[in-house]
Amino acid sequence: MYAFEIERPTSVADAVSALSADEAQPLGGGQTLIPTLKQRLAMPSKLVSLAGIEEMKYVRRDGDVLVIGGGTTHGRIAREAAEHFPGLAALAGKIGDPAVRNRGTIGGSIANNDPSACYPSAAMACGATIVTNSREIAADDYFQGMFTTALEEGEIVTEVRFPIPEKSAYMKFEQIASRFPLVGVFVAKFSDRVGVGVTGASNDGVFRWTEAEEALAGNFSADALSGVTAPPASDMIADLHGTAEYRAHLIPVMTRRGVAAAA
Amino acid sequence: MPKDHGIGASSKRREDVRFLTGTGNYTDDINVYGQAYVAFVRSDVAHGRIKSVDTAEAAAMPGVLRVFTGSDFEGVGSIPCGWQVTDRHGEPMKEPAHPVLAHGKVRHVGDPIAAVVAETLQEARDAAEAVMADIEELPAVVDMKAAVASSDTLVHDDIGTNLCYDWGFVEDNREAVDKAISEAAHVTTLELVNNRLVANPMEPRVAVGSYEAAGDMSTLYTTSQNPHVIRLLMGAFVLGIPEHKLRVVAPDVGGGFGTKIFHYAEEAFCTFAARALKRPVKWTSTRSEAFMSDAHGRDHVTKIELALDKDHNFTALRTETYANMGAYLSTFAPSVPTWLHGTLMAGNYKTPLIYVNVKAVFTNTVPVDAYRGAGRPEATFQLERVVDKAARELGVDPIELRRKNFITEFPYATPVAVEYDTGDYNATMDKLIEIADLANFETRRKESEGRGKLRGLGINSYIEACGIAPSNLVGQLGARAGLYESATVRVNATGSISVMTGSHSHGQGHETAFPQVVAEMLGIPEDMVEIVHGDTANTPMGMGTYGSRSLAVGGSAMVRATEKIINKAKKIAAHLLEASEADIELKDGAFSVAGTDKSVAWGDVTLAAYVPHNYPLEDIEPGLEETAFYDPSNFTYPSGAYCCEVEVDPDTGKVDVVAFAAADDFGNVVNPMIVEGQVHGGVAQGIGQALLENCAYDETGQLLSASYMDYAMPRADNVPMVTVDHSCQTPCTHNPLGVKGCGEAGAIGSPPAVINAVIDALQSGGHTHVTHIDMPATPNRVWAAMQG
Ligand SMILES: Cc1cc2nc3c(=O)[nH]c(=O)nc-3n(C[C@H](O)[C@H](O)[C@H](O)COP(=O)(O)OP(=O)(O)OC[C@H]3O[C@@H](n4cnc5c(N)ncnc54)[C@H](O)[C@@H]3O)c2cc1C
């Protein structure tokens, strides 16, 4: 680690002003950022910890929408979303291990937009809204490819709003070492549409498998997917753990399982 | 009733109290007053010529005491290799120099180029980033076969080849083997890879060097499995420090698995720098450094051919293996693919003709050396895979094919130069069939099918050679050391005992098991016996712990020393009881005169030894302390049969191990609970190798699996409950305890069982074209195999 200063504001407003300093960076649960710092891969001059901002920590239902504060930990989401949105709660409950879940936050995950992060698939499938200190951004516009988002410098994810589906499931096929998803598919069935968000697989980051969404909208069953054009292997990530063909193969497999498991 | 103390009791591991309550004293817990810190500058390219290393800026940074480079070590020795292998033509292996800090060239990612010593770790790391190494990158040698086929790119220019040796064993058998194979009724051929592994002990390596100028005394605290060996190698070959001026301490070392046997450059560096700076110098490896500087394991590419006659008797076996040495020869590296591998190729079978060829190859990768099992897992994997494949090709039951060829008479001299003293391979196979409930496997398979899973059953049998090793034999084979072990049994005045052993415990449980033996022999409580180990200053010269040798060799030394204690104590007791020595019996901690009720307690005898007022001073010396060195007359040969059941997800290729059973013959067992734990751990590592662990390099020599993000360690949910049985016991005939060793069996016996099960699952699920999958059988590999 390189030396840095740290500030611990207790309100979003104070955090935003602290972040206006040169090379300042928000620190959420630190589950991605701290390992990066330890390996000396980043050199922020100031970290602005969001951990003390109580107004960013909540899970609450607002009609048909589940509203989650950007500073809420995965562990808390796993517990408190279970009643309203079991699919999302299950997703949160499978991130990392208890230590990761008790520190890592949804805001940090959404801001980082790791191509293998779990939440983005749910956000895409549900058509979530990402709320920052200054604006609201639709998920489709927010995620812009691997590690790239619509966020501006110093902008903080303060809230994520998920329309609650009738049924949903997250199917995570784990990479054997990191246990991040090698391919993760979030299937969300609403009264009028179906969302299928795919993470881990594509060189372009999280995406919606629209052909499957259309097929499932008419017939929400695994059978409806037979014959649907699968996302092409040419767009997929290839690495030590999976070829592009393998990832492309897993997308329909996990989608089918998600449809069958949706509750 | 199971025993509750002494030999055969499952005494609880007393060392766990400190390990589990955070009061262990691990190497990194050691801090020496006034210590400075080291940060190494490591190569980020696999192969390159060092044009210059500019340290000026780094040297001027805050807190920096000195920056060392390769040229500081010009007058210093090379990191030595402890075993010289002689090739097929009678020539010694190629043995390139291994400098403490790279000089001239860098040869693998992680090769240390420079080292900064500074007041704080932070300052050392900051300055390390300011060292400017100008390195002209060269093409990397990564693929072993290409490295041997062409000498265009050489890891070591001065030796003119990338081939370390081309070893044939037994060379005189070569023609007869070729002939038998060409005339065989059936030949099964298999090409396979034994995947490269990273040992990943929980505590990364640490070295703390210190120097006391007044007494010219150097001390090294290090994460080692064998402090005496480090003192010898580093003192005599690298730094030129005589033993009496060098103390090596290996305290509570947090796991080793083989990778902490070897003498490493960082140990020599810290000892050297402490002398140069007259300051203690500490280095603690980061996990990232561990991936690129701890010796790796395995990495063999093998072709094996098994010949059978029309009745399915094995008639000949031929193997050709390329064994990766990495960039330099690590301490025992040359012995692993040869004497620890070729000698095991008979396995449990009476194959009459065997020829093993091994080409050891230098590549631009981290050095490869012994890792849990060392050579025996590689031998067992190929043999048990080819036997399984032969059974499938011939349409016979894999258990029956094995039984037909089992060695059943002992002692048995194999065609690969070793003599098995005892064993009963049918007994362990029978036991396996029972404990694994093989009779109901088909029911379980149907049940899995009902859930859409392909279930497979994998069987194997194994033999290994432990308790290494007879010094005169290994000397002939090229070892540059003896492989005896030592123990001093010091009986204190009140009767308590300290045993100073040359064995080293870094998780094995010696502190519990060794006292069980001494307590049994003397008839006293176990808690009267304490084990002292890990410090050259207070233990006799010993060779350390590896190759499942501690109880078989170190324990035997302790038995011998205890026997000497008993002999002397009987003389004292005879004097106290005014009886003849020949009539003295030792039982339940008291000496008595046979046939009388006259007796004297253990404590009275020990007190007399140290307060010799009424004592036969004219015949014997006061005191009660004895040392023994034990040199085994043979290896020990643990054996067993393992069974694995897997479920394969046909849609994804994911393999789950759903059942595992191990029936081992370890000879006599001192602590059944510890033995069971050793098997559990070994099986977990074997499942890791078979399904998860893969140390991978790309073609430029970059390490792809350089962290836990990409290197998959087995976790609790990858390993089922393992059914372990060690009731089949054919005691070793040549050591006093009749023990064989259990530390590596699990890691040796499990990989072939897992892969055999995966193949069985796929074949029975209709994928009959799949005859082999290389380890690790990852979901992607299994899925790809199913696609054809
Ligand atoms: C062992 C392990 C396993 C894991 N497994 C998974 C997994 O299976 N699936 C998965 O999805 N993730 C996984 N993660 C990642 C985990 O979910 C992280 O917690 C998450 O990605 C980052 O959240 P954080 O709060 O820790 O953010 P930090 O690490 O603190 O920050 C990450 C980045 O986001 C920025 N940031 C943080 N909070 C905000 C905010 N509110 N607004 C704007 N920017 C912000 C930071 O500046 C930084 O750039 C794993 C992590 C570990 C260590």
Coordinates of N, CA and C in Angstrom, one line a residue, chain B residues 54-211:
Chain B
D54 N 20.2 -0.2 -11.9 CA 20.6 1.1 -11.4 C 19.9 1.3 -10.0
T55 N 20.7 1.3 -9.0 CA 20.2 1.4 -7.6 C 20.3 2.8 -7.0
A56 N 20.9 3.7 -7.7 CA 21.2 5.0 -7.1 C 20.0 5.7 -6.5
E57 N 18.9 5.8 -7.2 CA 17.8 6.5 -6.7 C 17.2 5.7 -5.5
A58 N 17.1 4.4 -5.6 CA 16.6 3.7 -4.5 C 17.5 3.8 -3.2
A59 N 18.8 3.8 -3.4 CA 19.7 3.9 -2.3 C 19.6 5.2 -1.5
A60 N 19.1 6.2 -2.3 CA 19.0 7.6 -1.7 C 17.7 7.8 -1.0
M61 N 16.8 6.8 -1.0 CA 15.5 7.0 -0.5 C 15.4 6.9 1.0
P62 N 14.4 7.5 1.7 CA 14.4 7.5 3.1 C 14.4 6.1 3.7
G63 N 15.3 5.9 4.8 CA 15.3 4.7 5.5 C 16.1 3.6 4.9
V64 N 16.6 3.8 3.7 CA 17.3 2.7 3.0 C 18.7 2.5 3.6
L65 N 19.0 1.3 4.0 CA 20.3 1.0 4.5 C 21.2 0.5 3.4
R66 N 20.7 -0.3 2.5 CA 21.6 -0.7 1.4 C 20.7 -1.4 0.4
V67 N 21.2 -1.3 -0.9 CA 20.5 -2.0 -2.0 C 21.5 -3.0 -2.5
F68 N 21.2 -4.3 -2.5 CA 22.0 -5.4 -3.0 C 21.6 -5.8 -4.4
T69 N 22.6 -6.2 -5.2 CA 22.3 -6.8 -6.5 C 23.2 -8.0 -6.6
G70 N 23.0 -8.7 -7.8 CA 23.8 -9.9 -8.0 C 25.3 -9.7 -7.9
S71 N 25.8 -8.6 -8.2 CA 27.3 -8.4 -8.1 C 27.8 -8.4 -6.7
D72 N 26.9 -8.2 -5.7 CA 27.3 -8.3 -4.3 C 27.6 -9.7 -3.9
F73 N 27.1 -10.6 -4.7 CA 27.2 -12.0 -4.4 C 28.3 -12.8 -5.2
E74 N 29.1 -12.0 -5.9 CA 30.1 -12.7 -6.7 C 31.0 -13.6 -6.0
G75 N 31.4 -13.3 -4.8 CA 32.3 -14.2 -4.1 C 31.6 -15.2 -3.2
V76 N 30.3 -15.3 -3.5 CA 29.5 -16.2 -2.6 C 29.1 -17.4 -3.4
G77 N 28.8 -18.5 -2.7 CA 28.5 -19.7 -3.4 C 27.1 -19.7 -4.1
S78 N 26.9 -20.7 -4.9 CA 25.6 -20.9 -5.6 C 24.7 -21.7 -4.6
I79 N 23.4 -21.5 -4.8 CA 22.5 -22.3 -4.0 C 22.6 -23.7 -4.5
P80 N 23.0 -24.6 -3.6 CA 23.4 -26.0 -4.0 C 22.2 -26.9 -4.3
C81 N 22.5 -27.9 -5.0 CA 21.5 -29.0 -5.2 C 22.0 -30.2 -4.4
G82 N 21.0 -30.9 -3.8 CA 21.4 -31.9 -2.9 C 21.4 -33.3 -3.4
W83 N 21.2 -33.4 -4.7 CA 21.1 -34.8 -5.3 C 21.6 -34.7 -6.7
Q84 N 22.6 -35.6 -7.0 CA 23.1 -35.7 -8.4 C 22.6 -37.0 -9.1
V85 N 21.9 -36.8 -10.1 CA 21.4 -37.9 -10.9 C 22.4 -38.2 -12.0
T86 N 22.6 -39.4 -12.3 CA 23.5 -39.9 -13.4 C 22.6 -40.3 -14.5
D87 N 22.9 -39.9 -15.7 CA 22.0 -40.2 -16.9 C 22.2 -41.6 -17.5
R88 N 21.5 -41.9 -18.5 CA 21.5 -43.2 -19.2 C 22.9 -43.6 -19.6
H89 N 23.7 -42.6 -19.9 CA 25.0 -42.8 -20.5 C 26.1 -42.8 -19.4
G90 N 25.7 -42.7 -18.2 CA 26.7 -42.6 -17.1 C 27.2 -41.2 -16.9
E91 N 26.6 -40.2 -17.5 CA 27.1 -38.8 -17.3 C 26.3 -38.2 -16.2
P92 N 27.0 -37.3 -15.4 CA 26.3 -36.6 -14.4 C 25.3 -35.6 -15.0
M93 N 24.2 -35.3 -14.3 CA 23.3 -34.3 -14.7 C 23.9 -33.0 -14.9
K94 N 23.3 -32.1 -15.7 CA 23.8 -30.7 -15.9 C 23.3 -29.9 -14.7
E95 N 24.3 -29.2 -14.1 CA 24.0 -28.5 -12.8 C 24.4 -27.1 -12.9
P96 N 23.5 -26.2 -13.5 CA 23.9 -24.8 -13.6 C 23.9 -24.1 -12.3
A97 N 24.6 -23.0 -12.3 CA 24.7 -22.2 -11.1 C 23.4 -21.6 -10.7
H98 N 23.2 -21.3 -9.4 CA 21.9 -20.7 -9.0 C 22.3 -19.6 -8.0
P99 N 22.5 -18.4 -8.6 CA 23.0 -17.3 -7.7 C 21.9 -16.8 -6.7
V100 N 22.3 -16.3 -5.6 CA 21.4 -15.8 -4.6 C 20.5 -14.7 -5.2
L101 N 21.2 -13.7 -5.9 CA 20.4 -12.7 -6.7 C 20.9 -12.9 -8.1
A102 N 19.9 -12.7 -9.0 CA 20.2 -13.0 -10.4 C 21.4 -12.2 -10.9
H103 N 22.1 -12.9 -11.7 CA 23.3 -12.3 -12.3 C 23.4 -12.6 -13.7
G104 N 23.6 -11.6 -14.6 CA 23.7 -11.9 -16.0 C 22.3 -12.1 -16.7
K105 N 21.5 -13.0 -16.2 CA 20.2 -13.2 -16.8 C 19.1 -13.4 -15.6
V106 N 17.9 -13.1 -16.0 CA 16.8 -13.5 -15.2 C 16.2 -14.7 -15.9
R107 N 15.7 -15.7 -15.1 CA 15.3 -16.9 -15.7 C 13.9 -17.4 -15.4
H108 N 13.2 -16.6 -14.5 CA 11.7 -16.9 -14.4 C 11.1 -15.6 -13.8
V109 N 9.8 -15.5 -14.0 CA 9.0 -14.5 -13.4 C 9.2 -14.7 -11.9
G110 N 9.7 -13.7 -11.2 CA 9.9 -13.9 -9.7 C 11.3 -14.0 -9.3
D111 N 12.2 -14.2 -10.3 CA 13.6 -14.4 -10.0 C 14.1 -13.1 -9.4
P112 N 14.7 -13.1 -8.2 CA 15.1 -11.8 -7.5 C 16.3 -11.2 -8.2
I113 N 16.2 -9.9 -8.5 CA 17.2 -9.2 -9.2 C 18.0 -8.3 -8.2
A114 N 17.3 -7.8 -7.3 CA 17.9 -6.9 -6.3 C 17.1 -7.0 -5.0
A115 N 17.7 -6.5 -3.9 CA 17.0 -6.5 -2.6 C 17.3 -5.2 -1.9
V116 N 16.3 -4.6 -1.4 CA 16.5 -3.4 -0.6 C 16.3 -3.7 0.8
V117 N 17.2 -3.2 1.7 CA 17.1 -3.4 3.1 C 16.9 -2.0 3.7
A118 N 15.8 -1.8 4.4 CA 15.5 -0.5 4.9 C 14.9 -0.6 6.3
E119 N 14.8 0.6 7.0 CA 14.4 0.6 8.4 C 13.0 0.0 8.5
T120 N 12.1 0.3 7.6 CA 10.7 -0.2 7.7 C 10.4 -0.9 6.4
L121 N 9.4 -1.8 6.5 CA 8.9 -2.5 5.3 C 8.4 -1.6 4.3
Q122 N 7.7 -0.6 4.7 CA 7.1 0.4 3.7 C 8.3 1.0 3.0
E123 N 9.3 1.5 3.7 CA 10.4 2.1 3.0 C 11.1 1.2 2.1
A124 N 11.3 -0.1 2.5 CA 11.9 -1.1 1.6 C 11.1 -1.3 0.3
R125 N 9.8 -1.3 0.5 CA 9.0 -1.5 -0.7 C 9.0 -0.3 -1.6
D126 N 8.9 0.9 -1.0 CA 9.0 2.1 -1.8 C 10.3 2.1 -2.6
A127 N 11.4 1.8 -1.9 CA 12.7 1.9 -2.6 C 12.8 0.8 -3.7
A128 N 12.2 -0.3 -3.4 CA 12.3 -1.4 -4.4 C 11.7 -1.0 -5.7
E129 N 10.7 -0.2 -5.6 CA 10.0 0.3 -6.9 C 10.9 1.2 -7.6
A130 N 11.9 1.8 -6.9 CA 12.8 2.8 -7.6 C 14.0 2.2 -8.2
V131 N 14.2 0.9 -7.9 CA 15.4 0.2 -8.6 C 15.1 0.0 -10.0
M132 N 16.0 0.5 -10.9 CA 15.7 0.5 -12.3 C 16.6 -0.7 -12.9
A133 N 15.9 -1.7 -13.3 CA 16.6 -2.9 -13.9 C 16.3 -2.8 -15.4
D134 N 17.4 -2.7 -16.2 CA 17.2 -2.6 -17.7 C 17.4 -4.1 -18.1
I135 N 16.3 -4.7 -18.6 CA 16.4 -6.1 -18.9 C 16.0 -6.3 -20.4
E136 N 16.9 -6.9 -21.2 CA 16.5 -7.2 -22.6 C 15.8 -8.5 -22.6
E137 N 14.5 -8.4 -22.9 CA 13.7 -9.6 -22.9 C 14.1 -10.6 -23.9
L138 N 14.2 -11.9 -23.6 CA 14.5 -13.0 -24.5 C 13.3 -13.9 -24.6
P139 N 13.2 -14.6 -25.7 CA 12.1 -15.6 -25.9 C 12.2 -16.5 -24.7
A140 N 11.0 -17.0 -24.2 CA 11.0 -17.8 -23.0 C 10.9 -19.3 -23.4
V141 N 11.5 -20.1 -22.6 CA 11.4 -21.6 -22.8 C 10.3 -22.0 -21.8
V142 N 9.2 -22.5 -22.4 CA 8.1 -22.9 -21.5 C 7.7 -24.4 -21.8
D143 N 7.5 -24.7 -23.0 CA 7.1 -26.1 -23.4 C 8.3 -27.0 -23.3
M144 N 8.2 -28.1 -22.5 CA 9.3 -29.0 -22.3 C 9.8 -29.7 -23.5
K145 N 8.9 -30.2 -24.3 CA 9.3 -30.9 -25.5 C 10.0 -30.0 -26.5
A146 N 9.5 -28.8 -26.6 CA 10.2 -27.8 -27.5 C 11.5 -27.5 -27.0
A147 N 11.6 -27.4 -25.7 CA 12.9 -27.0 -25.0 C 14.0 -28.0 -25.3
V148 N 13.6 -29.3 -25.4 CA 14.6 -30.4 -25.6 C 14.8 -30.5 -27.1
A149 N 13.8 -30.3 -27.9 CA 13.9 -30.5 -29.4 C 14.9 -29.4 -30.0
S150 N 14.9 -28.2 -29.4 CA 15.7 -27.2 -30.0 C 16.6 -26.5 -29.0
S151 N 17.8 -26.2 -29.3 CA 18.7 -25.5 -28.4 C 18.8 -24.0 -28.8
D152 N 17.9 -23.5 -29.6 CA 17.9 -22.1 -30.0 C 17.9 -21.2 -28.8
T153 N 17.0 -21.5 -27.9 CA 16.9 -20.7 -26.7 C 17.2 -21.5 -25.5
L154 N 18.2 -21.0 -24.8 CA 18.7 -21.8 -23.6 C 18.4 -21.1 -22.3
V155 N 17.9 -21.8 -21.3 CA 17.7 -21.2 -20.0 C 19.1 -20.9 -19.4
H156 N 20.0 -21.8 -19.6 CA 21.4 -21.6 -19.1 C 22.4 -21.7 -20.3
D157 N 22.9 -20.6 -20.7 CA 23.8 -20.7 -22.0 C 25.0 -21.5 -21.8
D158 N 25.5 -21.5 -20.6 CA 26.8 -22.2 -20.4 C 26.7 -23.7 -20.4
I159 N 25.5 -24.3 -20.3 CA 25.5 -25.8 -20.3 C 25.1 -26.3 -21.7
G160 N 24.7 -25.4 -22.6 CA 24.5 -25.8 -24.0 C 23.3 -26.6 -24.3
T161 N 22.4 -26.8 -23.4 CA 21.2 -27.6 -23.6 C 20.2 -27.2 -22.5
N162 N 18.9 -27.5 -22.8 CA 17.9 -27.4 -21.8 C 17.6 -28.7 -21.1
L163 N 18.4 -29.7 -21.5 CA 18.1 -31.1 -20.9 C 19.0 -31.2 -19.7
C164 N 18.5 -31.4 -18.5 CA 19.3 -31.6 -17.3 C 19.8 -33.0 -17.3
Y165 N 19.0 -34.0 -17.6 CA 19.5 -35.4 -17.7 C 18.4 -36.2 -18.5
D166 N 18.9 -37.3 -19.0 CA 18.0 -38.2 -19.7 C 18.3 -39.6 -19.0
W167 N 17.4 -39.9 -18.2 CA 17.6 -41.0 -17.2 C 16.8 -42.3 -17.7
G168 N 17.5 -43.4 -17.6 CA 16.8 -44.7 -18.0 C 16.9 -45.6 -16.8
F169 N 15.8 -46.3 -16.6 CA 15.8 -47.1 -15.4 C 14.8 -48.3 -15.6
V170 N 15.2 -49.5 -15.5 CA 16.6 -49.9 -15.4 C 17.1 -50.1 -16.8
E171 N 18.2 -49.4 -17.1 CA 18.7 -49.3 -18.5 C 18.9 -50.7 -19.1
D172 N 19.3 -51.6 -18.3 CA 19.6 -52.9 -18.8 C 18.3 -53.6 -19.2
N173 N 17.2 -53.1 -18.7 CA 15.9 -53.8 -19.1 C 15.3 -53.3 -20.4
R174 N 15.9 -52.2 -20.9 CA 15.3 -51.5 -22.0 C 14.9 -52.4 -23.2
E175 N 15.8 -53.2 -23.6 CA 15.5 -54.0 -24.8 C 14.5 -55.1 -24.5
A176 N 14.6 -55.7 -23.4 CA 13.7 -56.7 -23.0 C 12.2 -56.2 -22.9
V177 N 12.2 -54.9 -22.4 CA 10.8 -54.3 -22.3 C 10.3 -54.0 -23.7
D178 N 11.1 -53.4 -24.5 CA 10.7 -53.1 -25.9 C 10.2 -54.4 -26.6
K179 N 10.9 -55.5 -26.4 CA 10.5 -56.7 -27.1 C 9.2 -57.2 -26.5
A180 N 9.1 -57.2 -25.2 CA 7.8 -57.7 -24.6 C 6.6 -56.9 -25.0
I181 N 6.8 -55.6 -25.2 CA 5.7 -54.8 -25.6 C 5.4 -55.1 -27.1
S182 N 6.4 -55.3 -27.9 CA 6.1 -55.5 -29.3 C 5.4 -56.9 -29.5
E183 N 5.6 -57.8 -28.6 CA 5.0 -59.1 -28.7 C 3.8 -59.4 -27.9
A184 N 3.3 -58.3 -27.2 CA 2.2 -58.5 -26.3 C 0.9 -58.7 -27.0
A185 N 0.0 -59.5 -26.3 CA -1.4 -59.7 -26.8 C -2.1 -58.4 -26.8
H186 N -1.9 -57.5 -25.9 CA -2.6 -56.3 -25.8 C -1.7 -55.2 -25.2
V187 N -1.7 -54.0 -25.7 CA -0.9 -52.9 -25.2 C -1.9 -51.7 -25.0
T188 N -1.9 -51.2 -23.8 CA -2.7 -50.0 -23.5 C -1.8 -48.8 -23.4
T189 N -2.1 -47.8 -24.1 CA -1.2 -46.6 -24.1 C -2.0 -45.4 -23.6
L190 N -1.3 -44.6 -22.9 CA -1.9 -43.4 -22.3 C -0.9 -42.2 -22.3
E191 N -1.4 -41.1 -22.8 CA -0.5 -39.9 -22.7 C -1.2 -39.0 -21.7
L192 N -0.5 -38.5 -20.7 CA -1.1 -37.6 -19.7 C -0.2 -36.6 -19.2
V193 N -0.8 -35.7 -18.5 CA -0.1 -34.6 -17.8 C -0.3 -34.7 -16.3
N194 N 0.8 -34.6 -15.6 CA 0.6 -34.5 -14.1 C 0.8 -33.0 -13.8
N195 N -0.3 -32.3 -13.5 CA -0.3 -30.8 -13.5 C 0.6 -30.2 -12.4
R196 N 1.1 -29.1 -12.8 CA 2.0 -28.3 -11.9 C 1.1 -27.7 -10.8
L197 N 1.6 -27.8 -9.6 CA 0.9 -27.4 -8.4 C 1.7 -26.4 -7.6
V198 N 1.0 -25.5 -6.8 CA 1.7 -24.6 -5.9 C 1.3 -25.1 -4.5
A199 N 2.2 -25.3 -3.6 CA 2.0 -26.0 -2.3 C 1.0 -25.1 -1.4
N200 N 1.2 -23.8 -1.4 CA 0.3 -23.0 -0.6 C 0.2 -23.3 0.9
P201 N 1.3 -23.5 1.6 CA 1.2 -23.6 3.0 C 0.5 -22.3 3.6
M202 N -0.1 -22.5 4.7 CA -0.9 -21.3 5.2 C 0.1 -20.2 5.6
E203 N 1.2 -20.5 6.2 CA 2.2 -19.4 6.5 C 3.2 -19.3 5.3
P204 N 3.2 -18.1 4.7 CA 4.2 -18.0 3.6 C 5.6 -18.0 4.2
R205 N 6.6 -18.2 3.3 CA 8.0 -18.3 3.8 C 8.4 -17.0 4.5
V206 N 9.3 -17.2 5.5 CA 9.9 -16.1 6.3 C 11.3 -16.4 6.5
A207 N 12.2 -15.4 6.5 CA 13.6 -15.5 6.9 C 14.0 -14.3 7.7
V208 N 14.5 -14.6 8.9 CA 15.1 -13.5 9.7 C 16.5 -13.8 10.0
G209 N 17.4 -13.0 9.4 CA 18.8 -13.3 9.7 C 19.3 -12.3 10.8
S210 N 20.2 -12.8 11.7 CA 20.8 -11.9 12.6 C 22.2 -12.2 12.8
Y211 N 23.0 -11.3 13.3 CA 24.4 -11.5 13.4 C 24.9 -10.8 14.7

